[in-house]
Short mmCIF file of C-alpha atoms in Angstrom, two decimals:
data_model
loop_
_atom_site.label_atom_id
_atom_site.label_comp_id
_atom_site.label_asym_id
_atom_site.label_seq_id
_atom_site.Cartn_x
_atom_site.Cartn_y
_atom_site.Cartn_z
CA MET A 443 0.00 0.00 0.00
CA ALA A 444 1.28 3.40 -0.90
CA SER A 445 0.97 5.63 2.14
CA ILE A 446 1.14 9.35 2.73
CA MET A 447 4.58 8.99 4.35
CA ASN A 448 5.98 7.88 0.99
CA ARG A 449 4.85 11.01 -0.80
CA SER A 450 5.48 14.71 -0.30
CA LEU A 451 3.07 16.93 1.55
CA SER A 452 1.91 18.30 -1.78
CA VAL A 453 0.45 16.84 -4.97
CA ARG A 454 0.82 20.12 -6.85
CA SER A 455 2.22 19.89 -10.37
CA LYS A 456 5.78 21.07 -10.80
CA LYS A 457 7.06 22.48 -14.09
CA ASP A 458 10.41 21.07 -15.17
CA LYS A 459 12.96 22.72 -17.39
CA ASP A 460 11.21 21.61 -20.56
CA GLY A 461 7.88 22.95 -19.36
CA SER A 462 6.35 19.49 -19.01
CA THR A 463 4.17 18.68 -16.05
CA ALA A 464 5.74 16.26 -13.63
CA GLY A 465 2.48 15.44 -11.92
CA ALA A 466 0.62 14.65 -15.11
CA SER A 467 1.77 11.06 -15.10
CA SER A 468 -0.26 10.38 -11.96
CA SER A 469 -3.48 10.29 -13.97
CA ASP A 470 -2.20 7.87 -16.57
CA LYS A 471 0.53 6.07 -14.65
CA SER A 472 -1.08 2.74 -15.24
CA ALA A 473 -3.17 1.42 -18.07
CA PRO A 474 -6.25 -0.71 -17.44
CA LYS A 475 -5.14 -4.17 -16.40
CA HIS A 476 -8.13 -5.98 -17.83
CA ARG A 477 -8.42 -5.92 -21.59
CA PHE A 478 -10.37 -7.85 -24.15
CA THR A 479 -8.48 -10.90 -25.38
CA MET A 480 -9.26 -14.07 -27.27
CA ALA A 481 -9.74 -15.66 -23.86
CA SER A 482 -12.94 -13.62 -23.60
CA LEU A 483 -14.49 -15.84 -26.26
CA ARG A 484 -13.96 -18.99 -24.23
CA GLY A 485 -17.14 -18.35 -22.27
CA PHE A 486 -19.05 -19.84 -25.18
CA GLN A 487 -17.06 -23.05 -24.81
CA GLN A 488 -17.52 -23.48 -21.07
CA PRO A 489 -18.93 -26.79 -19.79
CA GLU A 490 -22.52 -26.43 -18.63
CA LEU A 491 -21.54 -27.02 -15.01
CA SER A 492 -19.11 -24.08 -14.88
CA LYS A 493 -20.98 -21.52 -17.00
CA LYS A 494 -22.62 -19.65 -14.11
CA LEU A 495 -19.42 -19.30 -12.11
CA PHE A 496 -17.55 -18.34 -15.28
CA LYS A 497 -20.01 -15.47 -15.70
CA ILE A 498 -19.55 -14.38 -12.07
CA ILE A 499 -15.77 -14.35 -12.46
CA LYS A 500 -16.06 -12.40 -15.70
CA SER A 501 -18.40 -9.84 -14.12
CA GLU A 502 -16.05 -9.48 -11.17
CA ASN A 503 -13.29 -8.77 -13.65
CA HIS A 504 -15.28 -5.83 -15.03
CA ALA A 505 -15.98 -4.55 -11.50
CA ILE A 506 -12.27 -4.66 -10.66
CA GLY A 507 -11.53 -2.68 -13.80
CA SER A 508 -14.02 -0.05 -12.65
CA TYR A 509 -12.32 0.26 -9.26
CA GLU A 510 -8.96 0.66 -10.97
CA THR A 511 -10.38 3.38 -13.19
CA ALA A 512 -11.90 5.12 -10.17
CA ALA A 513 -8.52 5.02 -8.43
CA ARG A 514 -6.76 6.67 -11.36
CA GLU A 515 -9.48 9.30 -11.68
CA ARG A 516 -9.38 10.07 -7.96
CA ILE A 517 -5.61 10.64 -8.08
CA SER A 518 -6.01 12.85 -11.16
CA ILE A 519 -8.76 14.90 -9.48
CA ALA A 520 -6.56 15.38 -6.41
CA SER A 521 -3.83 16.89 -8.55
CA GLN A 522 -6.33 19.09 -10.41
CA LEU A 523 -7.78 20.37 -7.14
CA SER A 524 -4.34 21.37 -5.90
CA ASP A 525 -3.50 23.14 -9.15
CA TRP A 526 -6.81 25.00 -9.10
CA GLY A 527 -6.24 26.16 -5.52
CA GLU A 528 -2.88 27.58 -6.47
CA ALA A 529 -4.43 29.41 -9.43
CA THR A 530 -6.99 31.18 -7.22
CA GLY A 531 -4.32 33.44 -5.75
CA ASP A 532 -5.81 32.90 -2.28
CA ASP A 533 -3.09 31.65 0.07
CA SER A 534 -5.57 29.92 2.36
CA ILE A 535 -7.37 28.14 -0.49
CA SER A 536 -4.02 27.25 -2.07
CA ASP A 537 -2.64 25.61 1.05
CA ILE A 538 -5.82 23.81 2.08
CA SER A 539 -6.60 22.57 -1.44
CA ASP A 540 -3.09 21.16 -1.73
CA LYS A 541 -3.42 19.27 1.56
CA LEU A 542 -6.87 18.04 0.57
CA GLY A 543 -5.31 16.81 -2.66
CA VAL A 544 -2.86 14.70 -0.68
CA LEU A 545 -5.70 13.02 1.22
CA LEU A 546 -7.78 12.53 -1.92
CA SER A 547 -4.79 11.02 -3.69
CA GLU A 548 -4.39 8.57 -0.83
CA LEU A 549 -8.06 7.67 -1.17
CA GLY A 550 -7.28 6.79 -4.78
CA GLU A 551 -4.38 4.59 -3.68
CA GLN A 552 -6.70 2.78 -1.27
CA GLU A 553 -9.13 2.17 -4.12
CA ASP A 554 -6.36 0.64 -6.20
CA GLN A 555 -5.29 -1.58 -3.30
CA PHE A 556 -8.90 -2.69 -2.91
CA ALA A 557 -9.00 -3.67 -6.59
CA GLN A 558 -5.87 -5.77 -6.14
CA ASN A 559 -7.40 -7.58 -3.18
CA LEU A 560 -10.54 -8.28 -5.20
CA GLU A 561 -8.34 -9.80 -7.90
CA ASP A 562 -6.91 -12.16 -5.26
CA SER A 563 -10.44 -13.15 -4.26
CA ARG A 564 -11.36 -13.69 -7.90
CA GLY A 565 -8.35 -15.95 -8.34
CA VAL A 566 -9.66 -18.25 -5.61
CA LEU A 567 -13.04 -18.54 -7.36
CA LYS A 568 -11.23 -19.69 -10.49
CA GLN A 569 -10.17 -22.83 -8.61
CA ILE A 570 -13.83 -23.77 -8.15
CA ARG A 571 -14.55 -23.04 -11.81
CA ASN A 572 -11.68 -25.24 -12.95
CA THR A 573 -12.87 -28.07 -10.72
CA GLU A 574 -16.41 -27.76 -12.07
CA SER A 575 -15.06 -27.95 -15.59
CA SER A 576 -13.13 -31.07 -14.67
CA VAL A 577 -16.16 -32.80 -13.18
CA GLN A 578 -18.39 -32.19 -16.19
CA PRO A 579 -16.77 -34.91 -18.37
CA SER A 580 -17.31 -37.44 -15.58
CA ARG A 581 -21.02 -36.60 -15.43
CA ASP A 582 -21.34 -36.65 -19.19
CA HIS A 583 -19.57 -40.02 -19.48
CA LYS A 584 -21.84 -41.61 -16.89
CA ALA A 585 -24.96 -40.19 -18.52
CA LYS A 586 -23.84 -41.34 -21.96
CA ILE A 587 -23.29 -44.93 -20.85
CA SER A 588 -26.62 -44.97 -19.03
CA ASP A 589 -28.40 -43.73 -22.16
CA GLU A 590 -26.74 -46.39 -24.28
CA ILE A 591 -27.85 -49.10 -21.88
CA GLN A 592 -31.43 -47.88 -21.93
CA LYS A 593 -31.47 -47.76 -25.74
CA LEU A 594 -30.13 -51.30 -26.04
CA LYS A 595 -32.58 -52.65 -23.47
CA TYR A 596 -35.40 -51.10 -25.43
CA LYS A 597 -34.24 -52.21 -28.90
CA GLU A 598 -32.20 -55.37 -28.22
CA PRO A 599 -32.86 -56.71 -24.71
CA GLN A 600 -30.69 -59.80 -25.34
CA ASN A 601 -27.67 -57.93 -26.67
CA THR A 602 -24.53 -59.10 -24.84
CA LYS A 603 -23.12 -55.61 -25.01
CA ILE A 604 -25.50 -54.61 -22.22
CA VAL A 605 -23.43 -56.50 -19.64
CA GLN A 606 -20.25 -54.82 -20.82
CA LEU A 607 -21.88 -51.41 -20.69
CA GLU A 608 -23.19 -52.08 -17.18
CA GLN A 609 -19.65 -52.84 -16.09
CA GLU A 610 -18.48 -49.60 -17.65
CA LEU A 611 -21.33 -47.78 -15.92
CA VAL A 612 -20.20 -49.05 -12.53
CA ARG A 613 -16.70 -47.79 -13.24
CA ALA A 614 -18.07 -44.44 -14.41
CA GLU A 615 -20.23 -44.13 -11.30
CA ALA A 616 -17.24 -44.87 -9.09
CA GLN A 617 -15.13 -42.26 -10.86
CA ASN A 618 -17.95 -39.73 -10.75
CA LEU A 619 -18.51 -40.36 -7.04
CA VAL A 620 -14.94 -39.36 -6.33
CA ALA A 621 -15.13 -36.35 -8.65
CA GLU A 622 -18.36 -35.12 -7.02
CA ALA A 623 -16.80 -35.42 -3.57
CA GLN A 624 -13.80 -33.44 -4.76
CA LEU A 625 -16.09 -30.79 -6.22
CA THR A 626 -18.15 -30.28 -3.06
CA ASN A 627 -14.98 -30.16 -0.94
CA ILE A 628 -13.23 -27.57 -3.07
CA THR A 629 -16.41 -25.52 -3.53
CA ARG A 630 -17.13 -25.08 0.17
CA GLN A 631 -13.52 -24.46 1.07
CA LYS A 632 -12.82 -21.94 -1.68
CA VAL A 633 -16.10 -20.01 -1.33
CA LYS A 634 -15.18 -19.29 2.27
CA GLU A 635 -11.61 -18.43 1.32
CA ALA A 636 -12.56 -16.16 -1.58
CA TYR A 637 -15.13 -14.09 0.29
CA ASP A 638 -13.01 -13.98 3.43
CA VAL A 639 -10.46 -12.09 1.32
CA HIS A 640 -13.22 -10.02 -0.31
CA PHE A 641 -14.87 -8.85 2.90
CA ALA A 642 -11.58 -8.30 4.72
CA ALA A 643 -10.53 -6.02 1.87
CA THR A 644 -13.87 -4.20 2.04
CA ILE A 645 -13.44 -3.56 5.76
CA GLU A 646 -9.85 -2.37 5.32
CA ARG A 647 -10.85 0.01 2.54
CA ALA A 648 -13.79 1.40 4.53
CA GLU A 649 -11.87 1.94 7.76
CA LYS A 650 -8.93 3.62 6.02
CA GLN A 651 -11.30 5.83 4.05
CA ILE A 652 -12.90 6.86 7.33
CA ILE A 653 -9.48 7.79 8.72
CA LEU A 654 -8.69 9.93 5.69
CA ALA A 655 -12.14 11.52 5.61
CA ARG A 656 -11.97 12.55 9.26
CA HIS A 657 -8.62 14.25 8.77
CA GLY A 658 -10.00 15.91 5.65
CA ARG A 659 -12.74 17.45 7.75
CA ARG A 660 -10.10 18.72 10.18
CA LEU A 661 -8.44 20.52 7.28
CA LEU A 662 -11.72 22.18 6.33
CA ASN A 663 -11.99 23.67 9.82
CA LEU A 664 -8.71 25.50 9.24
CA LEU A 665 -10.24 27.52 6.41
CA ASP A 666 -11.82 30.78 7.59
CA ASP A 667 -14.98 31.43 5.57
CA THR A 668 -16.02 34.59 7.39
CA PRO A 669 -17.58 36.96 4.81
CA ILE A 670 -15.81 40.21 4.06
CA VAL A 671 -17.12 43.45 2.65
CA PRO A 672 -15.77 44.97 -0.54
CA GLY A 673 -12.43 46.61 0.03
CA ASP A 674 -11.44 44.45 3.02
CA THR A 675 -8.38 42.20 2.83
CA ARG A 676 -8.27 38.65 4.02
CA PRO A 677 -5.78 38.03 6.83
CA ALA A 678 -2.77 35.89 6.00
CA PHE A 679 -3.19 32.13 6.42
CA GLU A 680 -1.93 31.25 9.87
CA HIS A 681 -2.53 27.51 9.98
CA ALA A 682 0.08 26.17 7.57
CA ALA A 683 1.89 24.30 10.34
CA HIS A 684 -1.40 22.94 11.66
CA ALA A 685 -2.36 21.73 8.18
CA ARG A 686 0.94 19.87 7.85
CA GLN A 687 0.31 18.29 11.23
CA VAL A 688 -3.06 17.01 10.04
CA LEU A 689 -1.31 15.13 7.25
CA ASN A 690 1.24 13.79 9.71
CA ASP A 691 -1.58 12.59 11.96
CA ALA A 692 -3.28 10.90 9.01
CA GLU A 693 -0.02 9.18 8.15
CA GLU A 694 0.40 7.90 11.69
CA ASP A 695 -3.17 6.65 11.87
CA LEU A 696 -2.73 4.70 8.64
CA LYS A 697 0.54 3.23 9.88
CA GLU A 698 -1.05 2.16 13.16
CA TRP A 699 -4.15 0.68 11.55
CA THR A 700 -4.53 -3.03 12.17
CA PRO A 701 -7.38 -5.29 11.09
CA ASN A 702 -9.84 -6.25 13.80
CA LEU A 703 -11.80 -9.00 12.10
CA GLU A 704 -13.96 -11.82 13.30
CA PRO A 705 -12.08 -14.89 12.05
CA VAL A 706 -13.64 -17.09 9.40
CA HIS A 707 -13.20 -20.60 10.72
CA SER A 708 -12.42 -23.53 8.47
CA SER A 709 -12.69 -27.27 9.05
CA ALA A 710 -11.02 -28.07 5.73
CA THR A 711 -8.02 -29.72 7.36
CA GLY A 712 -6.51 -33.03 6.43
CA ILE A 713 -7.44 -32.66 2.77
CA GLY A 714 -5.05 -34.56 0.55
CA SER A 715 -3.77 -33.59 -2.86
CA ASN A 716 -6.73 -35.49 -4.32
CA LEU A 717 -9.09 -33.00 -2.60
CA VAL A 718 -10.67 -35.63 -0.32
CA PRO A 719 -9.97 -36.37 3.37
CA THR A 720 -6.93 -38.47 4.13
CA SER A 721 -7.24 -41.75 6.03
CA THR A 722 -6.26 -40.01 9.29
CA THR A 723 -9.21 -37.62 9.10
CA SER A 724 -11.87 -39.90 7.62
CA THR A 725 -13.34 -42.24 10.23
CA SER A 726 -15.96 -44.13 8.28
CA ALA A 727 -14.80 -43.75 4.72
CA PRO A 728 -14.60 -46.84 2.53
CA SER A 729 -11.52 -47.03 0.33
CA LEU A 730 -11.70 -47.14 -3.42
CA GLY A 731 -8.70 -49.49 -3.51
CA GLY A 732 -4.92 -49.13 -3.87
CA GLU A 733 -3.99 -45.49 -3.40
CA GLY A 734 -7.72 -45.09 -2.79
CA GLU A 735 -9.81 -41.93 -2.56
CA GLU A 736 -11.46 -41.84 0.86
CA ILE A 737 -14.95 -40.42 1.04
CA GLY A 738 -16.85 -40.37 4.31
CA GLY A 739 -20.48 -41.44 4.51
CA GLN A 740 -20.63 -43.15 1.08
CA GLU A 741 -21.62 -46.68 2.15
CA GLN A 742 -23.72 -47.22 -0.94
CA HIS A 743 -20.64 -46.83 -3.09
CA GLN A 744 -19.19 -50.00 -1.53
CA GLY A 745 -22.05 -51.91 -3.11
CA LEU A 746 -21.16 -50.51 -6.49
CA LEU A 747 -17.60 -51.69 -6.10
CA GLU A 748 -18.63 -55.18 -5.02
CA GLN A 749 -21.04 -55.40 -7.93
CA SER A 750 -18.31 -54.31 -10.30
CA GLN A 751 -15.87 -56.89 -8.95
CA GLN A 752 -18.40 -59.63 -9.58
CA ARG A 753 -19.00 -58.51 -13.18
CA MET A 754 -15.47 -57.62 -14.23
CA PRO A 755 -13.56 -60.08 -16.42
CA SER A 756 -10.72 -62.03 -14.85
CA GLY A 757 -7.51 -60.03 -14.54
CA SER A 758 -9.33 -56.80 -13.74
CA THR A 759 -8.97 -55.27 -10.30
CA ALA A 760 -10.97 -52.88 -8.24
CA SER A 761 -8.12 -50.39 -8.39
CA GLU A 762 -9.19 -49.66 -11.97
CA LEU A 763 -12.24 -47.95 -10.52
CA ASP A 764 -10.46 -45.37 -8.45
CA GLN A 765 -8.80 -43.33 -11.14
CA PRO A 766 -10.81 -40.09 -11.18
CA GLN A 767 -10.38 -37.99 -14.26
CA ILE A 768 -10.48 -34.68 -12.44
CA ALA A 769 -6.73 -34.21 -12.14
CA SER A 770 -5.98 -34.88 -15.78
CA ASN A 771 -9.00 -32.90 -16.92
CA GLU A 772 -8.08 -29.92 -14.78
CA ALA A 773 -4.51 -30.01 -16.07
CA ALA A 774 -5.78 -30.03 -19.62
CA TYR A 775 -8.21 -27.22 -18.82
CA SER A 776 -5.48 -25.09 -17.26
CA GLY A 777 -3.13 -25.79 -20.11
CA SER A 778 -5.67 -24.51 -22.61
CA GLY A 779 -5.29 -21.00 -21.21
CA HIS A 780 -8.49 -20.72 -19.15
CA GLN A 781 -6.55 -19.68 -16.04
CA GLY A 782 -6.10 -16.25 -17.52
CA ILE A 783 -9.81 -15.50 -17.80
#
């Protein structure tokens, strides 16, 4: 975070030897970070399961861009206010407007910091989207096999391919069961994580804005607005030192600010790299064999595995059932460039 202590006590433009304005770069110091790219077209190719979250992430991207624009505009306005105050020829207005510009510029910096924190929150939501996209093929595969079985039973009830398809369906159901457990685990965990970051950033932005606004009001009280009659002369501004102290106080308050947040608790401990509880944290989870994905409370899945073992040809093992496609699918999804959306 850029703080007042890292800037001068003035945001007024300074003319250099070439006559260029040194402060002009503050308004255009950074270009918009979010631009239209070919990745924007990928929304039309999203799996059905991830389309809604894809839209949320995309909308959040536009909102972040708006905050970034507001930050740049606020900093530009601060500089313009200071320059206008100097042009009035009124010493009091000149000094106060310059100090107000410093505070307004800091408000712009806070807005930019808020946008960066929202981008972090948005990045966490992408993990849910990628997992949804990885689960969709598992659902589609299971549904496709089930449809084929129903068609054969209707047209050719004695077709021997039905038994083979039923075996494949059991495998697909086992794989999908793991993928669905992974999806619900990552969804709950990452929703809490994403909006923990989001709301913490909102609180930080609000509380720091309050600090700056209160000191801005102190500055306003230093400006004497007593009416004068024609011919009278305004007394010289006597509060220059006091105005500088207001900025120093604002700086100190920002430095001393610490978050006072109610913690967001998480029970997502003991989650393995496969996104399901490890054997040490799952008390009643049946294993899917070998390296096994452990899923608590899925007793009915054990029946699927036993049924599959009975139907599988000799030489097949139950470990063939526990190879969820989510990891490979997510890797392929990430490799296709969707992470950048």
